[in-house]
Each structure stands twice: as structure tokens, then as C-alpha cells.
CSV table of C-alpha atoms and ligand atoms in Angstrom, one decimal:
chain,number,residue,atom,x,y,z
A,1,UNK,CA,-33.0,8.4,-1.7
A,2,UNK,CA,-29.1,8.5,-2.8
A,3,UNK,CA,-27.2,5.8,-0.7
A,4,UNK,CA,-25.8,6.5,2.7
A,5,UNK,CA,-28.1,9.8,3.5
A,6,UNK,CA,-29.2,8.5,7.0
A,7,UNK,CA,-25.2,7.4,7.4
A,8,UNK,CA,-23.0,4.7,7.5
A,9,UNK,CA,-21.2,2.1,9.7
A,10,UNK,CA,-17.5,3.0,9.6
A,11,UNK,CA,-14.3,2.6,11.2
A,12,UNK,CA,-10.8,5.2,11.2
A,13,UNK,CA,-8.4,3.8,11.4
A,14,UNK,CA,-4.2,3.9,11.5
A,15,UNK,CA,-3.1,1.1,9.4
A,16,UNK,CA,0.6,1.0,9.2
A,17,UNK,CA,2.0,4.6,7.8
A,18,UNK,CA,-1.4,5.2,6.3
A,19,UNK,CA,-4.9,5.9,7.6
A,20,UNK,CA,-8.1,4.9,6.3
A,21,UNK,CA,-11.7,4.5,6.4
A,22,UNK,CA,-12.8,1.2,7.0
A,23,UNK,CA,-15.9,-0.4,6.3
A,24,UNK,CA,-18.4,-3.9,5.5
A,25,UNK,CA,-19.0,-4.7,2.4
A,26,UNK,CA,-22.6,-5.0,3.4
A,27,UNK,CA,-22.7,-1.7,5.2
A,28,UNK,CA,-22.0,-0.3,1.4
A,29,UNK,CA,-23.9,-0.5,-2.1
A,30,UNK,CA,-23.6,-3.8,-3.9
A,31,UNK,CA,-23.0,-1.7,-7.1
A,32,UNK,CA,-19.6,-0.3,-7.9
A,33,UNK,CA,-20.8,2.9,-9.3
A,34,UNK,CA,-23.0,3.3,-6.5
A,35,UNK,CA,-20.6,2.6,-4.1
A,36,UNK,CA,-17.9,4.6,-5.6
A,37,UNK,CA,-19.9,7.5,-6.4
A,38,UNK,CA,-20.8,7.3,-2.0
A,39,UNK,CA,-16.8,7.0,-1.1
A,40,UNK,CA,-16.6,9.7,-2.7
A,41,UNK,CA,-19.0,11.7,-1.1
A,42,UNK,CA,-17.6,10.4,2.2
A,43,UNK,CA,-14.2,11.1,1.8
A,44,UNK,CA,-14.8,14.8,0.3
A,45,UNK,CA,-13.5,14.0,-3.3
A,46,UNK,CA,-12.7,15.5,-5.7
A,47,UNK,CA,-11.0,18.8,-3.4
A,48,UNK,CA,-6.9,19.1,-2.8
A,49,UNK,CA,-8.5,19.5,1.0
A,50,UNK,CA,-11.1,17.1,1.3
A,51,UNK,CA,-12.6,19.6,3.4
A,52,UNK,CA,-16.2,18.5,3.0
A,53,UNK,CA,-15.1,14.9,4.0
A,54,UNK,CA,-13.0,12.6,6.1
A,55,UNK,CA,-10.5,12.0,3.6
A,56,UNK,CA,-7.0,13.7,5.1
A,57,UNK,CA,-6.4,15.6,2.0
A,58,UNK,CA,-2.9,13.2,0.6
A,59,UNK,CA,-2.8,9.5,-1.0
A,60,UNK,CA,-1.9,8.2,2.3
A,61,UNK,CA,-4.7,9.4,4.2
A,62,UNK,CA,-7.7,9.0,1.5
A,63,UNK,CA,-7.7,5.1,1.3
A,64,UNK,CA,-10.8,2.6,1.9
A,65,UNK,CA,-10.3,-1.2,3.0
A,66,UNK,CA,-14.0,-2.8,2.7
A,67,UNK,CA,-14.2,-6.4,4.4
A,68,UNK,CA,-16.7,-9.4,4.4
A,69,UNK,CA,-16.6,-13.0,5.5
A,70,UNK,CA,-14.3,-15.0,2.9
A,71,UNK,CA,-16.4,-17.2,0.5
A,72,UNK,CA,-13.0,-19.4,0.2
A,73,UNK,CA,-12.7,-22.4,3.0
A,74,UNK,CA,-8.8,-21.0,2.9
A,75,UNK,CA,-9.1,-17.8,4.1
A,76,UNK,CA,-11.4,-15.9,6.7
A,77,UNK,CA,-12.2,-12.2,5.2
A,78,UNK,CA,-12.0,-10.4,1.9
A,79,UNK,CA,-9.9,-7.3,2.1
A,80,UNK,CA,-11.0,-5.1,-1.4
A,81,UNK,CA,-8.5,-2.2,-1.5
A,82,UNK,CA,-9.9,1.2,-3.0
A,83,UNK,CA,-7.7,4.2,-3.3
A,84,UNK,CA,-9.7,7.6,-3.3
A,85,UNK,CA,-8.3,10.3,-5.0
A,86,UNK,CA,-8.1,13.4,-3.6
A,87,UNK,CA,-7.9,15.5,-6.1
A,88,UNK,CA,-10.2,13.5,-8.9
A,89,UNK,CA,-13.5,12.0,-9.0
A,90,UNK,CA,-11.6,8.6,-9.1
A,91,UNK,CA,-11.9,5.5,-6.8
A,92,UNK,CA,-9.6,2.8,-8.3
A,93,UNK,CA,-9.1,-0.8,-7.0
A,94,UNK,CA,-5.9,-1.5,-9.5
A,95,UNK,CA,-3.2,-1.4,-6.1
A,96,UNK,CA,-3.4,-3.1,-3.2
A,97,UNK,CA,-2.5,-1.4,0.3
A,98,UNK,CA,-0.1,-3.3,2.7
A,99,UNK,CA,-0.1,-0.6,5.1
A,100,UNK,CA,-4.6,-0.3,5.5
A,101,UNK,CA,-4.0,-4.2,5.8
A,102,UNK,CA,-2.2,-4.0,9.0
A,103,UNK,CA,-5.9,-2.8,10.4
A,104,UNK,CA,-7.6,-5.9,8.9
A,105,UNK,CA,-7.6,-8.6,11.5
A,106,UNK,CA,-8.2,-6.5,14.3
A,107,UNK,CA,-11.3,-4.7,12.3
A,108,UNK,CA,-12.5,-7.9,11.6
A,109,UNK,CA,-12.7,-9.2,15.0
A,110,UNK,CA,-13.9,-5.9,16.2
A,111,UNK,CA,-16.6,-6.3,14.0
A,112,UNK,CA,-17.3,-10.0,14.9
A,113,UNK,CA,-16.5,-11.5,11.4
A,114,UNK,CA,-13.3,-13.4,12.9
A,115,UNK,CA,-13.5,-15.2,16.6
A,116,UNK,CA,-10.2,-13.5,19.0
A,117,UNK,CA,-8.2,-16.5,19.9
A,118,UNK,CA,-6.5,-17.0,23.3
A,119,UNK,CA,-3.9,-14.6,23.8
A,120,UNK,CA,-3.5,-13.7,20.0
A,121,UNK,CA,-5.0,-13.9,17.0
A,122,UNK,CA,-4.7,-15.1,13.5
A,123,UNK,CA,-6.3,-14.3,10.5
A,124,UNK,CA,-6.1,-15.5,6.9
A,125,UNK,CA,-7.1,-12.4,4.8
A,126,UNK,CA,-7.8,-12.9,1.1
A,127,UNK,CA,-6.4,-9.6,-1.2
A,128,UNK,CA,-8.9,-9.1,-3.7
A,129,UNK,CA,-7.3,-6.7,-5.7
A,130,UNK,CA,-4.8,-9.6,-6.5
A,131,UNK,CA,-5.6,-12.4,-5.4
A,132,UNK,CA,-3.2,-12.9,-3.3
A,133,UNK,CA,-3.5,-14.0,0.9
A,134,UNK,CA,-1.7,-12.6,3.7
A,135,UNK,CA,-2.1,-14.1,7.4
A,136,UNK,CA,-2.0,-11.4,10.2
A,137,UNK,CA,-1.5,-12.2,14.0
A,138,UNK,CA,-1.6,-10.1,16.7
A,139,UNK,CA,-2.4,-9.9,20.3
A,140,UNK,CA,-5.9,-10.2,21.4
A,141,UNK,CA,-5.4,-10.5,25.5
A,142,UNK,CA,-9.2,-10.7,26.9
A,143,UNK,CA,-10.7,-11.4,23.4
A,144,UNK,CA,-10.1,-8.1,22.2
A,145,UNK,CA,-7.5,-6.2,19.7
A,146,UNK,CA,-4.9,-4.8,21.7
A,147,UNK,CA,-3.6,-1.8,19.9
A,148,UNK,CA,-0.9,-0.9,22.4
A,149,UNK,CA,2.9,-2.2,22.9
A,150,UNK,CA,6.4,-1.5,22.1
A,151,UNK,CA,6.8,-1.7,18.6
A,152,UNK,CA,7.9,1.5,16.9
A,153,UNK,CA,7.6,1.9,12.8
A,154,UNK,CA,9.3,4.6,11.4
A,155,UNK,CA,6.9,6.9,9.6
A,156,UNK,CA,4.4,7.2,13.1
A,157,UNK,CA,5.2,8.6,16.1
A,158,UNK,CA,5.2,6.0,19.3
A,159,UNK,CA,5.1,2.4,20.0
A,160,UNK,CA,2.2,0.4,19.5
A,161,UNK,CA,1.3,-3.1,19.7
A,162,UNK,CA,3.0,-6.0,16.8
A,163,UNK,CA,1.0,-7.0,13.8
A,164,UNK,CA,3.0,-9.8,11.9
A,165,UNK,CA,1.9,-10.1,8.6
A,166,UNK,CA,3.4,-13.3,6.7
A,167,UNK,CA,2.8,-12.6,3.0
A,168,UNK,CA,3.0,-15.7,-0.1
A,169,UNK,CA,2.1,-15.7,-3.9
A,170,UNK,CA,2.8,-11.6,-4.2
A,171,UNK,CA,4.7,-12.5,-7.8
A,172,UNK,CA,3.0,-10.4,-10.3
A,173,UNK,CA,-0.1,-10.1,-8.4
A,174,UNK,CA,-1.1,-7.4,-11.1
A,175,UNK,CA,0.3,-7.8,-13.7
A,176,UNK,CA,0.9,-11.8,-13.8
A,177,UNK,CA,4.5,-12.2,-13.9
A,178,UNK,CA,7.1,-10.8,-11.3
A,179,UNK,CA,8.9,-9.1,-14.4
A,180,UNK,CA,6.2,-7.7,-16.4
A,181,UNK,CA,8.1,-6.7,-19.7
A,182,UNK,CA,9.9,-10.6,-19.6
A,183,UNK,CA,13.2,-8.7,-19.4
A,184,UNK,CA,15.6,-7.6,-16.1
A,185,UNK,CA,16.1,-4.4,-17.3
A,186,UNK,CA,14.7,-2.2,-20.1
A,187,UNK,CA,15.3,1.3,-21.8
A,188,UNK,CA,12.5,3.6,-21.8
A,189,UNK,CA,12.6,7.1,-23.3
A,190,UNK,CA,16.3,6.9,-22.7
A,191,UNK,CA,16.3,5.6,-19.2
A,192,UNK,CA,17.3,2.4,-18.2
A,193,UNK,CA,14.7,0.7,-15.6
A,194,UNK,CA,13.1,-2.4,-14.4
A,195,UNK,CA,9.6,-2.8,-14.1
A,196,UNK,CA,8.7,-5.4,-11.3
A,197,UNK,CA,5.4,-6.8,-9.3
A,198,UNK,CA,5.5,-8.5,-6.5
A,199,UNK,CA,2.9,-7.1,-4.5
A,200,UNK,CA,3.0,-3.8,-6.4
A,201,UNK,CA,3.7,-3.0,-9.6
A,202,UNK,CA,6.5,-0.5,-9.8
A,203,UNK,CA,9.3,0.7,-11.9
A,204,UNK,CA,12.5,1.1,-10.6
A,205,UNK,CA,15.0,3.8,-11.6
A,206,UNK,CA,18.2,5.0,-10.7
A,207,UNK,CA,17.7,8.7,-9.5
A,208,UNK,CA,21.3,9.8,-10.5
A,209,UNK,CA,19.3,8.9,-14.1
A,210,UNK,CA,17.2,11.5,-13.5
A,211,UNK,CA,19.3,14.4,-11.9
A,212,UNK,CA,18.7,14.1,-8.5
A,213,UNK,CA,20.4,12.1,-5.5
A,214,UNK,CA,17.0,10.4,-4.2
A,215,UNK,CA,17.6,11.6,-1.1
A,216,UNK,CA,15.7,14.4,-1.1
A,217,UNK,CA,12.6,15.1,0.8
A,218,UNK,CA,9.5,14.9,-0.2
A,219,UNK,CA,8.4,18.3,-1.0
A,220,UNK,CA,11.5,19.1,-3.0
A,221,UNK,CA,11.0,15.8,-5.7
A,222,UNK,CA,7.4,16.9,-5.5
A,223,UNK,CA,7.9,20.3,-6.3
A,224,UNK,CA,10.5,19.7,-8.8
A,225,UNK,CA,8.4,20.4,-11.9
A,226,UNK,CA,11.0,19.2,-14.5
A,227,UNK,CA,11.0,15.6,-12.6
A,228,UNK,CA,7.6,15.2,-12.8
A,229,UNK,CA,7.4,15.9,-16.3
A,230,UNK,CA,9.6,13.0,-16.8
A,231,UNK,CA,8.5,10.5,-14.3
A,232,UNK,CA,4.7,11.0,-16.0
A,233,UNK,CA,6.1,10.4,-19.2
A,234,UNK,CA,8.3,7.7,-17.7
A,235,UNK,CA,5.4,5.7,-15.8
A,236,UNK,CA,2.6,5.9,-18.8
A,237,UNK,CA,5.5,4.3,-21.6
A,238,UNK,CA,6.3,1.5,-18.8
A,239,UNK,CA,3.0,0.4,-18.6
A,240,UNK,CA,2.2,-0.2,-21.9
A,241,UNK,CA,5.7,-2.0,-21.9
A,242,UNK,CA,4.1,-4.0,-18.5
A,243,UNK,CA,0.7,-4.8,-20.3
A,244,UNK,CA,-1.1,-2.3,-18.2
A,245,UNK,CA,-2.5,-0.6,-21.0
A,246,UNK,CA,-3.9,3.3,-19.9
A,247,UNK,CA,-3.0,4.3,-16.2
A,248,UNK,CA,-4.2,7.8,-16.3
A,249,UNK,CA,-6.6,6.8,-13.9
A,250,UNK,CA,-4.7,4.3,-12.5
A,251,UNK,CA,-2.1,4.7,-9.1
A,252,UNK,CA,-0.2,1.8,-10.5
A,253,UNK,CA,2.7,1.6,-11.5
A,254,UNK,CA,4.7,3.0,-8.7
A,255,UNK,CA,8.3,5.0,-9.6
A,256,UNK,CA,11.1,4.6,-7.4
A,257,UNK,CA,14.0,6.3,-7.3
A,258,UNK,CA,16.8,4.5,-6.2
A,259,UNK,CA,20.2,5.1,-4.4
A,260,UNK,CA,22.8,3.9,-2.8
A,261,UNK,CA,21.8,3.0,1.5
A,262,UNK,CA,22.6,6.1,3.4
A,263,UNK,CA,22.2,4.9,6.9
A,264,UNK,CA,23.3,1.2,6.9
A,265,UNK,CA,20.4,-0.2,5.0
A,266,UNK,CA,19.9,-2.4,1.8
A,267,UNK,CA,18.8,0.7,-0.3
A,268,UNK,CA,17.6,3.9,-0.2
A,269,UNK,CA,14.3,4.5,-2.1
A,270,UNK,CA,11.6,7.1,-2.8
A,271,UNK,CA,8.4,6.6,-4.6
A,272,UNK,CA,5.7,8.3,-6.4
A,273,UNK,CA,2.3,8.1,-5.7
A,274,UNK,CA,2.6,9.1,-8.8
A,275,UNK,CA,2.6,12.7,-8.0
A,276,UNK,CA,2.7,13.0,-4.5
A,277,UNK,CA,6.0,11.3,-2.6
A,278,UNK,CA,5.3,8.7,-0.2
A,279,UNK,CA,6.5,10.0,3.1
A,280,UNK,CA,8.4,6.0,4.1
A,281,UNK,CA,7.2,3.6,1.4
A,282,UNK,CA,4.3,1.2,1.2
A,283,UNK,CA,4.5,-2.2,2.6
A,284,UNK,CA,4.0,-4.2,-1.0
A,285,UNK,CA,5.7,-1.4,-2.7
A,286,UNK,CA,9.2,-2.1,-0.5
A,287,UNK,CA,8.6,-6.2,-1.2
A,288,UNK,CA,8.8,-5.2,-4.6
A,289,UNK,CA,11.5,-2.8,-4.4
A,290,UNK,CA,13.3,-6.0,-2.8
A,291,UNK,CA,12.2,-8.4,-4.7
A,292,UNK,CA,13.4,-6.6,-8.0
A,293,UNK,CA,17.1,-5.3,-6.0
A,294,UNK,CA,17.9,-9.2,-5.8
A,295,UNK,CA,18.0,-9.9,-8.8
A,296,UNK,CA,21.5,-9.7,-11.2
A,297,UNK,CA,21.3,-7.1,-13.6
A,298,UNK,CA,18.7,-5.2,-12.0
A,299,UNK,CA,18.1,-1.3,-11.8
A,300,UNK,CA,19.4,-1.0,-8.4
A,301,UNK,CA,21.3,-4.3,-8.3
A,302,UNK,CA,24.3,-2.1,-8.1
A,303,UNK,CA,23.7,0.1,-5.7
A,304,UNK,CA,22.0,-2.0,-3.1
A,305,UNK,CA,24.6,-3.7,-0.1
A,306,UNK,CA,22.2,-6.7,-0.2
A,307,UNK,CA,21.8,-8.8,3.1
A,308,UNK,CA,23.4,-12.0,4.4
A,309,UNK,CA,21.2,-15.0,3.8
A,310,UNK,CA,18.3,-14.9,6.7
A,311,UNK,CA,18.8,-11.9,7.2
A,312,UNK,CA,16.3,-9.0,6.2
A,313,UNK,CA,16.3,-6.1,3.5
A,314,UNK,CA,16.3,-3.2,5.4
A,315,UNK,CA,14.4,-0.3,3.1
A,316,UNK,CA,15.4,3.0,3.3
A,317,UNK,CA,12.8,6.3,3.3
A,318,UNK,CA,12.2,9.7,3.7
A,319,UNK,CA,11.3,8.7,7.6
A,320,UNK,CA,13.7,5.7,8.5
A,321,UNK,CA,13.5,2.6,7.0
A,322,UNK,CA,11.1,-0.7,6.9
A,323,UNK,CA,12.4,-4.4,7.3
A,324,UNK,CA,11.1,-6.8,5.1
A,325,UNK,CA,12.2,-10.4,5.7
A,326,UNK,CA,12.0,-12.5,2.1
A,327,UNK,CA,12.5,-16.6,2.1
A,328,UNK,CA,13.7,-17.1,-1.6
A,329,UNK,CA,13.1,-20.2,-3.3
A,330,UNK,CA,16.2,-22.2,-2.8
A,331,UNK,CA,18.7,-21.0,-5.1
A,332,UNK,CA,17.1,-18.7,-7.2
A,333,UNK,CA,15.5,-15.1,-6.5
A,334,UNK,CA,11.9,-16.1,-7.2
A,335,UNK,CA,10.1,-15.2,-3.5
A,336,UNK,CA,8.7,-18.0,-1.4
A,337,UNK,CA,7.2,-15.7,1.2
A,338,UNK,CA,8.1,-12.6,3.3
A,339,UNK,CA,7.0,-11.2,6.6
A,340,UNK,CA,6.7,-7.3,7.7
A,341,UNK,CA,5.7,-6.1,11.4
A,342,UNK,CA,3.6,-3.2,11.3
A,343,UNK,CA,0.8,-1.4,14.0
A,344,UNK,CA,-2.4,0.0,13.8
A,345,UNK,CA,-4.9,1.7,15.5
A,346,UNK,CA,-8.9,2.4,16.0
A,347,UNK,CA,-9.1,5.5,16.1
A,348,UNK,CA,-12.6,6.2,15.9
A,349,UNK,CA,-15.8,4.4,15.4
A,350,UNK,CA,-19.5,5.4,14.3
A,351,UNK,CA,-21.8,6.3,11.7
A,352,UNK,CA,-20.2,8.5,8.8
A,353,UNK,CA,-22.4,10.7,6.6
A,354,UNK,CA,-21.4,11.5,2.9
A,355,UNK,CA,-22.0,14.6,1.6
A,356,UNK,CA,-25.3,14.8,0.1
A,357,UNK,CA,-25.8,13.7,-3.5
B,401,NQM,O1,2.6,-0.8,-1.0
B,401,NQM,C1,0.8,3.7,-0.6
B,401,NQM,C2,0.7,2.9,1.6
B,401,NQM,C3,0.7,2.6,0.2
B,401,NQM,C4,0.6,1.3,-0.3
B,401,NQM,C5,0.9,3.6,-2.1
B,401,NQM,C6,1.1,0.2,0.5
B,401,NQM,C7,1.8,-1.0,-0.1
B,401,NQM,O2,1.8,3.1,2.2
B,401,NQM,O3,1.5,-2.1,0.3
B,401,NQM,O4,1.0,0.1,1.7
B,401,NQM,O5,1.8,3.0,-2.6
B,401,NQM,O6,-0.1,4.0,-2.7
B,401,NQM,O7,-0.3,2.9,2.2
């Protein structure tokens, strides 16, 4: 019998700006082709709708975070990030998701793999998909996730309850170095850019470079056929330049067009998915976005109005902006840490059946 026909245990949730399905490792086939072949099936790829699935038919909504108890004494769970894509019978685990993370700790005390503390709760959650480990804390009043409260994120309507997560050792998480290419800037096909991981591997352009004020919405960069051309062309030559080798099934590396702040921010950004345009920016993808603005001779060095010491780099987005707070290795731009605030919630939990085989 193909996997999953009498269902499967799974959680919806809102994690951050994104939404995703959200699962146990053990509730899912210990093979990868297996496994990916039943996302699929449950989400309702390959279909520009998803209408045959739960997927919500756009990058942000058609993402999987399967957990299990961590193996390592230093963290609790495993988060494995899987992108499915909509459009493509593709499930790829080369990005990591900061926004699906937000739902982590409180899926993983709903699901009894983490004890709720006292008030709050912390939880040390190992990245898989670079290695990397994030701690998230958030209340917990009565030994259960408390999903409501005052905090508002651009990107979702509302307030909802604080998730802090304090991030360390993002520096080319992908790709092994926090420049990829060993240089601040390079020129590919003409355009000057630099390609950057810390968290996410992205390549950073000026949009004036392009033709465009990268302040556009969405739909319009989207729809602007001529700009896709050349930020497809743009993305495959930068990865072979960041030792990423073929991405055409790859969501990595991000492009981001950058201009100057246009509503008292550090920058103003927006970034392809590759195709689609993110509708705020993804939690690892503005760390890098920072992380690569800091640094002197940077694409988008120039244009950024960079923050006071202590203070934090305010990203600008098609919806508002997110604050990132970066501790910098004393006297140099090499990250020491970082923290971002973001929400989630549970929005529904039960048995999921895939379409059949
Ligand atoms: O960069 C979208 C999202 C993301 C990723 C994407 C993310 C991150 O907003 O940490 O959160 O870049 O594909 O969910």
C-alpha cells in the first residue's frame, strides 16, 4: 500500500509570514524518496493551485518543517526544512526557513517532544539543513503554547503572542563561508553584486542595475518578463561563482534587489523566490541581507543608512519592514549572533490524507 493512504498526523500552522505543514519525522517515511514523493501528494504538487492538496498554491504557503527529538546533548529537536514546489514535482531541503521555525518550539511541546517550562519556554532547535542552532522562547502560561499577545509583524494581520528566536553560527551555513566567491563584490554578466550566506544564501543587487527602483510591488517585478529573464540568468552564473554548482532545482540562492530605505529603515529590499516575490522577506534571508549591507564595499553598502551600534537593522519590504538585532564580533563585521521576534499560530490539527498514489 503507497505511504500515508490511511492518513497522517499533521499540524497547519502560521509560522512567521509563512504557513506550513508540520509534521514528526516518525509520522513520515524513513526514505527520502518515499517521503518526498508523499509531501507531494499532500500538498497537491506539482499544480500552480494546489487544488488537490493543502499546499496554498505560492512558495510561502507550500513549506514542510518535520521534527524529532535531537540526537545532540546540545540541542532538543531537529527541525529538517523542505520547500515544496508548487508548480514542480520538486521537494528540496537546500534553504532553510526562519519564518516555519517560529512554529517549532511550540509544535514541539504540543507534541510532547519538549517539557513547557514555568511561565515560558525554551527550546534549543538544531537546523538540519545547515547545521546551524537557533534557541526559541515563548510563553507557555499553564504548560501550554500561548499563541496570543500583542506583538504585531508586518506581513500578517493582528497581534499575536512573542517568539524570540536568538540565532549563532548562521555564517555560510550553505555554502561554508559568509562570502562564498572569497570576494566583497563581484561582476557577473555585467552586473556588479555580492553573493553572501549567513543564514541564506543570496545575492545582492542594486535594482537601479537592473532598471527598476525596487520598490515596486510584487506582481509588477513578477510580471516583469524582461527582469526575470535577467535575474534567471543572474542567479544560475552566481552560483557556480558560490560553489553551488546546478540550482535549477534548487530555491537557493535568493536575489535581492536593493534600494535606498524609504520609510526610515536600514534598507529597502525585495527578493525572489526565485520567481515569485516574497511578499516581506524571510527571516534568514533579511540576516543575510544585513549581514552582507555591513560590510565596506558591499552591493548595498551605499545605499543602506546603517544603525548606531546596539541598535537594530531595520529591513524594509513590500509589507513593512522586520528588525533584526546582529551582535558583531568586536571590531569586525563577522556576526556573533542575532535575535528576531516573530509569532505563530496552530491553526489546525489532525490526520492529513495525500492524494492517492
Ligand atoms: O529566509 C522564504 C519565508 C522564507 C524563508 C524563502 C525564510 C528565511 O519567509 O529564513 O523564512 O526565502 O523562501 O518563509
Amino acid at each position: 500500500m503507497p505511504a500515508g493512504e490511511d492518513g497522517i498526523r499533521c499540524m497547519l500552522m502560521r509560522g512567521g509570514t509563512s504557513k506550513g505543514a508540520y509534521f514528526l519525522a516518525d509520522d513520515l517515511p524513513a526514505d527520502t524518496a518515499e517521503r518526498d514523493d508523499l509531501l507531494l501528494r499532500i500538498m497537491g504538487s506539482p499544480d500552480a493551485r494546489q487544488i488537490d492538496g493543502i499546499g496554498g498554491a505560492h512558495p510561502l504557503t507550500s513549506k514542510v518543517g518535520v521534527i524529532a527529538a535531537s540526537t545532540s546533548g546540545d540541542t532538543d529537536v531537529d527541525y529538517l526544512f523542505l520547500q515544496v514546489v508548487v508548480d514542480e514535482a520538486v521537494v528540496t531541503d537546500s534553504q532553510n526557513c526562519g519564518n516555519i521555525l517560529a512554529g517549532i518550539g511550540p509544535f514541539a511541546v504540543e507534541r510532547g517532544l519538549v517539557a513547557a517550562g514555568e511561565g515560558e519556554t525554551t527550546v534549543r532547535i538544531r537546523m538540519v539543513n545547515t547545521d546551524s542552532t537557533v534557541v526559541a522562547r515563548f510563553p507557555t502560561p499553564g504548560g501550554r503554547p500561548q499563541y496570543s499577545g500583542d506583538l504585531a509583524i508586518d506581513g500578517v494581520p493582528g497581534t499575536a503572542a512573542p517568539i524570540e528566536l536568538a540565532f549563532s553560527d548562521t555564517a555560510g551555513g550553505t555554502t561554508g563561508a559568509l562570502l562564498p566567491t572569497g570576494n566583497v563584490s563581484d561582476i557577473v554578466e555585467g552586473v556588479r553584486v555580492t553573493c553572501v550566506d549567513n543564514g541564506m544564501p543570496s545575492v545582492l543587487i542594486t535594482a537601479a542595475d537592473l532598471g527598476v527602483a525596487g520598490t515596486e510591488e510584487p506582481g509588477a517585478l513578477e510580471g516583469d518578463e524582461q527582469l526575470q529573464a535577467r535575474i534567471r540568468g543572474l542567479r544560475f552564473a552566481a552560483a557556480e561563482l558560490m560553489g553551488m554548482g546546478d540550482v535549477s532545482e534548487a530555491t537557493v540562492p535568493k536575489m535581492v534587489l536593493l534600494s535606498p530605505p524609504a520609510a526610515g529603515g536600514t534598507i529597502s529590499t525585495r527578493s525572489f523566490l526565485p520567481i515569485r516575490v516574497h511578499t516581506s522577506i524571510g527571516v534568514l534571508g533579511a540576516q543575510t541581507v544585513a549581514a552582507g549591507i555591513a560590510i565596506d564595499g558591499a552591493v548595498g553598502n551605499d545605499l543602506a543608512v546603517l544603525p548606531p551600534a546596539g541598535a537594530p537593522f531595520r529591513i524594509e519590504h513590500p509589507t513593512g519592514h522586520m528588525d533584526i538585532r546582529i551582535d558583531f564580533v568586536p571590531g569586525s563585521t563577522d556576526i556573533a549572533s542575532s535575535v528576531v521576534y516573530r509569532t505563530a499560530r496552530k491553526l489546525f490539527d489532525g490526520t492529513v490524507f495525500p492524494r492517492s498514489a
